[in-house]
Amino acid sequence: MNRKSQMHEHLYEIHGNDPWTMTCHLLEYLQPFKHLPAHAVIGIKPNLVTATPAGHGATTHPQIVEAVVAFLQAGGFSRIKIIESAWVGESTAKAFEICGYTALSKKYGIPLKDLKQDKVVEKQVPGMDIQVCRQMETIDYLINVPLIKGHCQTRLTCALKNLKGVIPDAEKRRFHRLGLHRPIALLNTVVTQHLIIADGICPDPFFEEGGRPSSLQCIAAGFDPVLMDSWAAGVLELDAADIPYIRMAAEAGVGQSMQSIDQVVSLNTGSRLPRAHMPDHDPLAGDILHESQACSACRSSLVNALNRLKENGKTLIPVERIAMGQGHQGSTGAPDLLGIGDCTADFVCHLPGCPPSPEDISAFLRHCNTG
Ligand code: SF4
């Protein structure tokens, strides 16, 4: 087996508390751009799902992307761009600013591409057409820089799911209507990621929106998103077999799940920091009984609102009375149901917003509880 195939069958992890230095060590070890032509157009896709700093647990540390950019520029690459589309309801421009990417762009002279402003191309895969942002057509080499993070619907978001940020908002909503797993797997058959650098510094193990970062202090690099995600599930103490899109992506030929822990090469064995034990998963994250095809942003706002009410000792509305999601569009719902978000606009009692903020949901539920 040649070095390239050997490298593709492995993941490389490093532990520490300095994302810049850790990323530099990974890149120096892997030399992933050795055979890439200098004129290649390189796209870097972080996870900037919300406009919150990386310490909040939802977004990629800019120091990791900065180290990648500096490494590329030192290697003679100049056609580099950072691409992203924040989640439904969030401004990507604001996320670039708050997360430190606008400053990074100015410092290194590289463009930021807000994919929400992009045109769309349609890709055909067996059984499904997928809308993808046109910028993806211009990229020769895609560096995916996801977080190893929890997700309130799919349980994990890492390399495979981070590509949801290269499709338009309307398509993101459709993915939710289709149950997420199969569309995520199929999206990965039409968009190829060439290098993955996964941020496990302080991700939130529960929610893609962050708020409860857990200090894991690791970064992992690899070339196979299925391998990366099957390993990342274990990092969050999840079973990869419980995350259908990983299996579906493997079946679609995107990559191969981890077979043995020997596939993980630690660059600093012996000096790793103790891994934080994952706290128990949030019971509120599980069952919102009348959820139907809700977007992540809406669902996460609701769970955050419920948690805030609970922390403040407020009496909670039973979750059985709460409804949300695209499956409720056009329905009036049962008379005692409280609708959250524009999708429940025809309910007798509903809160507008797409998505509504946690603050608005808290106020709405407090009002409903007393009113
Ligand atoms: S209201 Fe919520 S579920 Fe409906 S489209 Fe907007 S974000 Fe998605």
Coordinates of C-alpha atoms and ligand atoms in Angstrom, one line a residue:
M1 CA 0.0 0.0 0.0
N2 CA 1.4 3.4 -0.9
R3 CA 1.7 6.3 1.5
K4 CA -1.3 8.1 0.1
S5 CA -3.7 5.2 0.6
Q6 CA -2.2 4.5 4.0
M7 CA -2.9 8.1 5.0
H8 CA -6.4 7.9 3.7
E9 CA -7.2 4.9 6.0
H10 CA -6.1 6.8 9.1
L11 CA -7.0 9.7 11.2
Y12 CA -4.5 12.0 12.9
E13 CA -5.3 13.5 16.3
I14 CA -3.4 15.9 18.4
H15 CA -4.2 17.2 21.9
G16 CA -3.4 20.5 23.5
N17 CA -4.7 23.9 24.1
D18 CA -3.3 26.0 21.3
P19 CA -5.3 25.5 18.1
W20 CA -2.8 27.3 15.9
T21 CA 0.2 25.2 16.9
M22 CA -1.8 22.0 16.9
T23 CA -3.0 22.6 13.4
C24 CA 0.5 23.5 12.2
H25 CA 1.8 20.2 13.6
L26 CA -0.9 18.2 11.8
L27 CA -0.2 19.9 8.5
E28 CA 3.6 19.5 8.8
Y29 CA 3.1 15.9 9.6
L30 CA 0.6 15.1 6.8
Q31 CA 2.0 17.5 4.1
P32 CA -1.4 17.2 2.4
F33 CA -0.8 19.8 -0.3
K34 CA 2.5 18.3 -1.6
H35 CA 1.1 17.2 -4.9
L36 CA -1.5 20.0 -5.3
P37 CA -0.7 22.4 -8.3
A38 CA 0.0 25.9 -7.1
H39 CA -2.8 27.3 -9.3
A40 CA -5.5 25.2 -7.6
V41 CA -8.5 27.0 -6.2
I42 CA -8.8 26.0 -2.6
G43 CA -12.0 26.4 -0.6
I44 CA -12.0 26.3 3.2
K45 CA -15.4 25.5 4.8
P46 CA -15.5 26.1 8.6
N47 CA -18.7 25.6 10.6
L48 CA -20.1 29.1 11.3
V49 CA -23.6 28.0 11.9
T50 CA -24.3 30.9 14.3
A51 CA -22.7 34.3 15.0
T52 CA -21.1 33.3 18.2
P53 CA -17.4 33.1 19.1
A54 CA -15.8 29.7 19.0
G55 CA -15.6 29.5 22.9
H56 CA -19.4 29.2 22.9
G57 CA -19.0 25.7 21.4
A58 CA -20.8 26.1 18.1
T59 CA -18.3 27.5 15.6
T60 CA -14.8 26.6 14.3
H61 CA -11.9 28.3 16.0
P62 CA -10.5 30.9 13.6
Q63 CA -7.0 30.0 14.7
I64 CA -7.3 26.6 13.0
V65 CA -8.4 28.2 9.7
E66 CA -5.7 30.9 10.1
A67 CA -3.0 28.2 10.5
V68 CA -4.3 26.4 7.3
V69 CA -4.3 29.7 5.4
A70 CA -0.8 30.6 6.6
F71 CA 0.5 27.1 5.7
L72 CA -1.0 27.3 2.2
Q73 CA 0.3 30.8 1.5
A74 CA 3.8 29.7 2.7
G75 CA 3.5 26.8 0.2
G76 CA 2.8 29.2 -2.7
F77 CA -0.9 28.8 -2.9
S78 CA -2.7 32.1 -3.5
R79 CA -6.2 31.1 -4.8
I80 CA -7.8 30.5 -1.4
K81 CA -11.3 31.4 -0.2
I82 CA -13.4 30.8 2.8
I83 CA -16.9 29.7 2.1
E84 CA -19.9 29.4 4.4
S85 CA -23.7 29.8 4.7
A86 CA -24.9 30.1 8.3
W87 CA -28.0 28.3 9.3
V88 CA -31.5 29.4 8.4
G89 CA -32.3 32.7 10.0
E90 CA -28.7 33.7 10.7
S91 CA -26.6 36.2 8.7
T92 CA -23.4 34.7 7.3
A93 CA -21.8 38.2 7.2
K94 CA -22.5 38.6 10.9
A95 CA -21.1 35.2 11.6
F96 CA -17.9 36.0 9.7
E97 CA -17.5 39.2 11.7
I98 CA -18.3 37.8 15.2
C99 CA -16.4 34.6 14.7
G100 CA -13.2 36.4 13.7
Y101 CA -13.2 35.5 10.0
T102 CA -13.6 39.1 8.7
A103 CA -10.4 40.1 10.5
L104 CA -8.7 36.9 9.2
S105 CA -9.7 37.7 5.7
K106 CA -8.2 41.2 5.9
K107 CA -5.0 40.0 7.5
Y108 CA -4.3 37.4 4.8
G109 CA -6.0 39.1 1.8
I110 CA -8.4 36.2 1.1
P111 CA -12.0 36.5 0.2
L112 CA -15.0 35.4 2.3
K113 CA -17.8 33.9 0.2
D114 CA -21.3 34.2 1.7
L115 CA -23.0 31.3 0.0
K116 CA -26.4 32.7 1.0
Q117 CA -25.8 35.3 -1.8
D118 CA -24.7 32.7 -4.3
K119 CA -26.5 31.3 -7.3
V120 CA -27.5 27.6 -7.3
V121 CA -26.7 24.6 -9.5
E122 CA -28.7 21.4 -9.5
K123 CA -26.9 18.0 -9.1
Q124 CA -28.5 14.7 -9.9
V125 CA -28.0 11.7 -7.7
P126 CA -30.1 8.5 -8.1
G127 CA -33.5 9.2 -6.5
M128 CA -32.9 12.8 -5.7
D129 CA -31.9 16.2 -7.2
I130 CA -29.8 18.4 -4.9
Q131 CA -29.3 22.2 -5.1
V132 CA -25.7 23.2 -4.4
C133 CA -24.3 26.7 -4.3
R134 CA -22.5 27.6 -7.5
Q135 CA -19.2 28.5 -5.7
M136 CA -18.6 24.8 -5.3
E137 CA -18.1 24.5 -9.0
T138 CA -15.1 26.8 -8.8
I139 CA -13.2 24.9 -6.2
D140 CA -10.5 22.3 -7.0
Y141 CA -9.7 21.3 -3.4
L142 CA -12.1 21.5 -0.5
I143 CA -10.8 21.7 3.1
N144 CA -13.6 21.0 5.5
V145 CA -13.1 22.4 9.0
P146 CA -16.1 21.2 11.0
L147 CA -16.6 20.9 14.7
I148 CA -17.0 17.5 16.5
K149 CA -20.3 18.6 17.9
G150 CA -23.6 17.4 19.2
H151 CA -26.8 17.9 17.1
C152 CA -30.3 17.9 18.5
Q153 CA -31.7 15.8 15.7
T154 CA -28.9 13.8 14.1
R155 CA -27.0 13.6 17.5
L156 CA -23.6 14.3 15.7
T157 CA -22.4 16.9 13.3
C158 CA -18.9 16.7 12.0
A159 CA -17.5 16.2 8.5
L160 CA -20.4 14.8 6.6
K161 CA -23.1 17.1 7.9
N162 CA -20.9 20.3 7.7
L163 CA -21.5 20.2 4.0
K164 CA -25.1 21.3 4.6
G165 CA -23.5 24.8 4.7
V166 CA -22.8 24.7 0.9
I167 CA -26.5 24.4 -0.1
P168 CA -29.1 27.3 -0.2
D169 CA -31.5 27.9 2.7
A170 CA -34.5 26.5 0.8
E171 CA -32.6 23.3 0.3
K172 CA -31.6 23.2 4.0
R173 CA -35.3 23.3 4.9
R174 CA -36.0 20.6 2.3
F175 CA -33.3 18.4 3.9
H176 CA -35.2 18.7 7.2
R177 CA -38.5 17.8 5.5
L178 CA -36.7 14.7 4.1
G179 CA -35.4 13.6 7.5
L180 CA -31.8 14.9 7.1
H181 CA -29.9 11.5 7.1
R182 CA -30.4 10.4 3.5
P183 CA -30.0 13.9 1.9
I184 CA -26.8 14.5 4.0
A185 CA -25.3 11.2 2.7
L186 CA -26.3 11.9 -0.9
L187 CA -25.0 15.5 -0.7
N188 CA -21.6 14.0 0.1
T189 CA -21.7 12.0 -3.2
V190 CA -21.9 15.3 -5.2
V191 CA -19.5 17.4 -3.1
T192 CA -16.1 16.0 -2.4
Q193 CA -14.1 17.1 0.6
H194 CA -10.4 16.5 0.1
L195 CA -9.0 17.2 3.6
I196 CA -10.8 17.4 6.9
I197 CA -9.5 19.2 10.0
A198 CA -12.1 18.7 12.8
D199 CA -12.2 21.1 15.7
G200 CA -12.6 19.3 19.0
I201 CA -11.3 22.1 21.2
C202 CA -14.4 23.0 23.1
P203 CA -17.5 21.8 21.2
D204 CA -21.0 21.6 22.6
P205 CA -21.8 17.9 22.8
F206 CA -25.6 18.6 22.8
F207 CA -26.5 21.4 20.4
E208 CA -25.2 22.7 17.1
E209 CA -26.1 26.2 18.5
G210 CA -23.6 25.9 21.3
G211 CA -23.9 27.3 24.8
R212 CA -22.4 24.4 26.8
P213 CA -18.9 23.9 25.5
S214 CA -17.0 20.9 26.7
S215 CA -13.3 21.0 26.9
L216 CA -12.0 18.2 24.7
Q217 CA -8.8 20.0 23.6
C218 CA -8.2 18.0 20.5
I219 CA -8.1 18.5 16.7
A220 CA -8.2 15.6 14.2
A221 CA -7.2 15.5 10.5
G222 CA -8.1 13.0 7.9
F223 CA -9.2 12.5 4.3
D224 CA -12.3 10.3 4.6
P225 CA -15.4 12.0 6.1
V226 CA -17.1 8.6 6.9
L227 CA -14.0 7.5 8.8
M228 CA -13.8 10.9 10.6
D229 CA -17.5 10.9 11.6
S230 CA -17.5 7.3 12.8
W231 CA -14.6 8.2 15.0
A232 CA -16.1 11.5 16.1
A233 CA -19.2 9.8 17.3
G234 CA -17.1 7.9 19.8
V235 CA -15.4 11.2 20.9
L236 CA -18.9 12.3 22.0
E237 CA -19.6 8.9 23.5
L238 CA -22.2 8.1 20.9
D239 CA -22.5 4.9 18.9
A240 CA -21.8 5.6 15.2
A241 CA -24.4 2.8 14.4
D242 CA -27.1 5.1 15.9
I243 CA -26.3 7.9 13.4
P244 CA -27.9 6.7 10.1
Y245 CA -26.2 9.2 7.8
I246 CA -22.8 7.7 8.5
R247 CA -23.9 4.2 7.4
M248 CA -25.8 5.7 4.4
A249 CA -22.7 7.7 3.3
A250 CA -20.6 4.5 3.5
E251 CA -23.2 2.6 1.5
A252 CA -23.2 5.4 -1.1
G253 CA -19.4 5.0 -1.5
V254 CA -18.4 8.2 0.2
G255 CA -15.9 6.5 2.5
Q256 CA -15.5 3.7 5.1
S257 CA -16.3 3.6 8.7
M258 CA -13.6 3.0 11.3
Q259 CA -12.8 -0.7 11.7
S260 CA -10.1 -0.4 14.4
I261 CA -8.8 2.1 16.8
D262 CA -5.4 1.4 15.3
Q263 CA -6.5 3.7 12.4
V264 CA -6.1 6.6 14.8
V265 CA -2.6 8.0 14.9
S266 CA -1.9 10.3 17.9
L267 CA 0.7 12.9 17.3
N268 CA 1.4 13.5 20.9
T269 CA 0.8 10.2 22.7
G270 CA 1.9 10.5 26.3
S271 CA 1.3 14.2 26.5
R272 CA -2.4 14.3 25.8
L273 CA -4.7 16.1 28.1
P274 CA -7.3 14.1 30.0
R275 CA -10.5 14.0 28.0
A276 CA -13.5 15.5 29.7
H277 CA -16.2 13.0 30.4
M278 CA -19.3 13.8 28.5
P279 CA -22.2 15.0 30.6
D280 CA -25.4 13.1 30.3
H281 CA -27.5 14.1 27.3
D282 CA -30.1 16.7 27.9
P283 CA -33.5 15.1 28.5
L284 CA -35.2 18.1 26.9
A285 CA -33.3 17.5 23.7
G286 CA -35.1 14.3 23.0
D287 CA -38.8 14.5 22.7
I288 CA -40.7 17.5 21.6
L289 CA -43.8 15.5 20.9
H290 CA -45.4 17.5 18.1
E291 CA -42.3 18.3 16.2
S292 CA -42.6 17.5 12.5
Q293 CA -39.7 18.3 10.1
A294 CA -38.4 21.2 12.2
C295 CA -35.2 23.0 11.1
S296 CA -32.3 22.8 13.5
A297 CA -32.4 26.5 14.2
C298 CA -36.1 26.4 15.3
R299 CA -35.6 23.2 17.4
S300 CA -32.5 24.5 19.1
S301 CA -34.2 27.8 19.9
L302 CA -37.0 25.9 21.6
V303 CA -34.7 23.7 23.6
N304 CA -32.7 26.7 24.7
A305 CA -35.8 28.5 25.8
L306 CA -37.0 25.5 27.8
N307 CA -33.7 25.2 29.5
R308 CA -33.7 28.8 30.4
L309 CA -37.2 28.6 31.9
K310 CA -36.1 25.5 33.8
E311 CA -32.9 27.2 35.1
N312 CA -34.9 30.2 36.2
G313 CA -37.3 28.0 38.1
K314 CA -40.3 28.9 35.9
T315 CA -43.1 26.4 35.6
L316 CA -42.7 24.7 32.3
I317 CA -45.4 24.2 29.7
P318 CA -45.6 20.5 29.1
V319 CA -43.7 19.6 25.9
E320 CA -46.8 17.6 24.8
R321 CA -48.5 21.0 24.2
I322 CA -45.8 22.4 21.9
A323 CA -45.7 22.0 18.2
M324 CA -43.2 23.1 15.6
G325 CA -41.8 22.3 12.2
Q326 CA -42.6 22.4 8.5
G327 CA -44.9 19.4 8.7
H328 CA -47.4 21.7 10.4
Q329 CA -47.6 24.2 7.5
G330 CA -51.3 24.7 6.5
S331 CA -52.6 22.9 9.5
T332 CA -54.6 24.5 12.3
G333 CA -53.5 21.9 14.9
A334 CA -55.4 20.8 17.9
P335 CA -56.9 23.7 19.9
D336 CA -54.7 23.3 22.9
L337 CA -51.4 23.1 20.9
L338 CA -49.0 26.1 21.0
G339 CA -47.3 26.6 17.7
I340 CA -43.7 27.8 17.5
G341 CA -42.5 29.5 14.4
D342 CA -44.0 30.6 11.1
C343 CA -44.7 27.0 10.1
T344 CA -47.5 27.0 12.6
A345 CA -49.0 30.3 11.4
D346 CA -52.5 28.7 11.1
F347 CA -52.6 27.6 14.7
V348 CA -55.0 29.5 17.0
C349 CA -52.1 30.3 19.3
H350 CA -48.7 30.6 17.7
L351 CA -45.4 32.5 17.9
P352 CA -44.2 34.0 14.6
G353 CA -40.5 33.9 13.5
C354 CA -38.4 31.8 11.2
P355 CA -36.8 30.8 13.5
P356 CA -38.1 32.6 16.6
S357 CA -35.4 33.5 19.1
P358 CA -35.0 31.6 22.4
E359 CA -35.9 34.9 24.2
D360 CA -39.2 35.3 22.2
I361 CA -40.1 31.6 22.8
S362 CA -39.4 32.0 26.6
A363 CA -41.6 35.1 26.7
F364 CA -44.3 33.3 24.6
L365 CA -44.3 30.2 26.8
R366 CA -44.3 32.3 30.0
H367 CA -47.2 34.3 28.7
C368 CA -49.1 31.1 27.7
N369 CA -48.5 29.6 31.1
T370 CA -49.9 32.5 32.9
G371 CA -52.5 33.6 30.4
Ligands
SF4_1 S1 -40.4 28.3 11.3 FE1 -38.8 27.0 12.0 S2 -39.2 24.9 11.2 FE2 -40.4 26.5 10.0 S3 -39.1 26.9 8.2 FE3 -38.7 28.5 9.9 S4 -37.0 27.7 11.0 FE4 -37.8 26.0 9.8

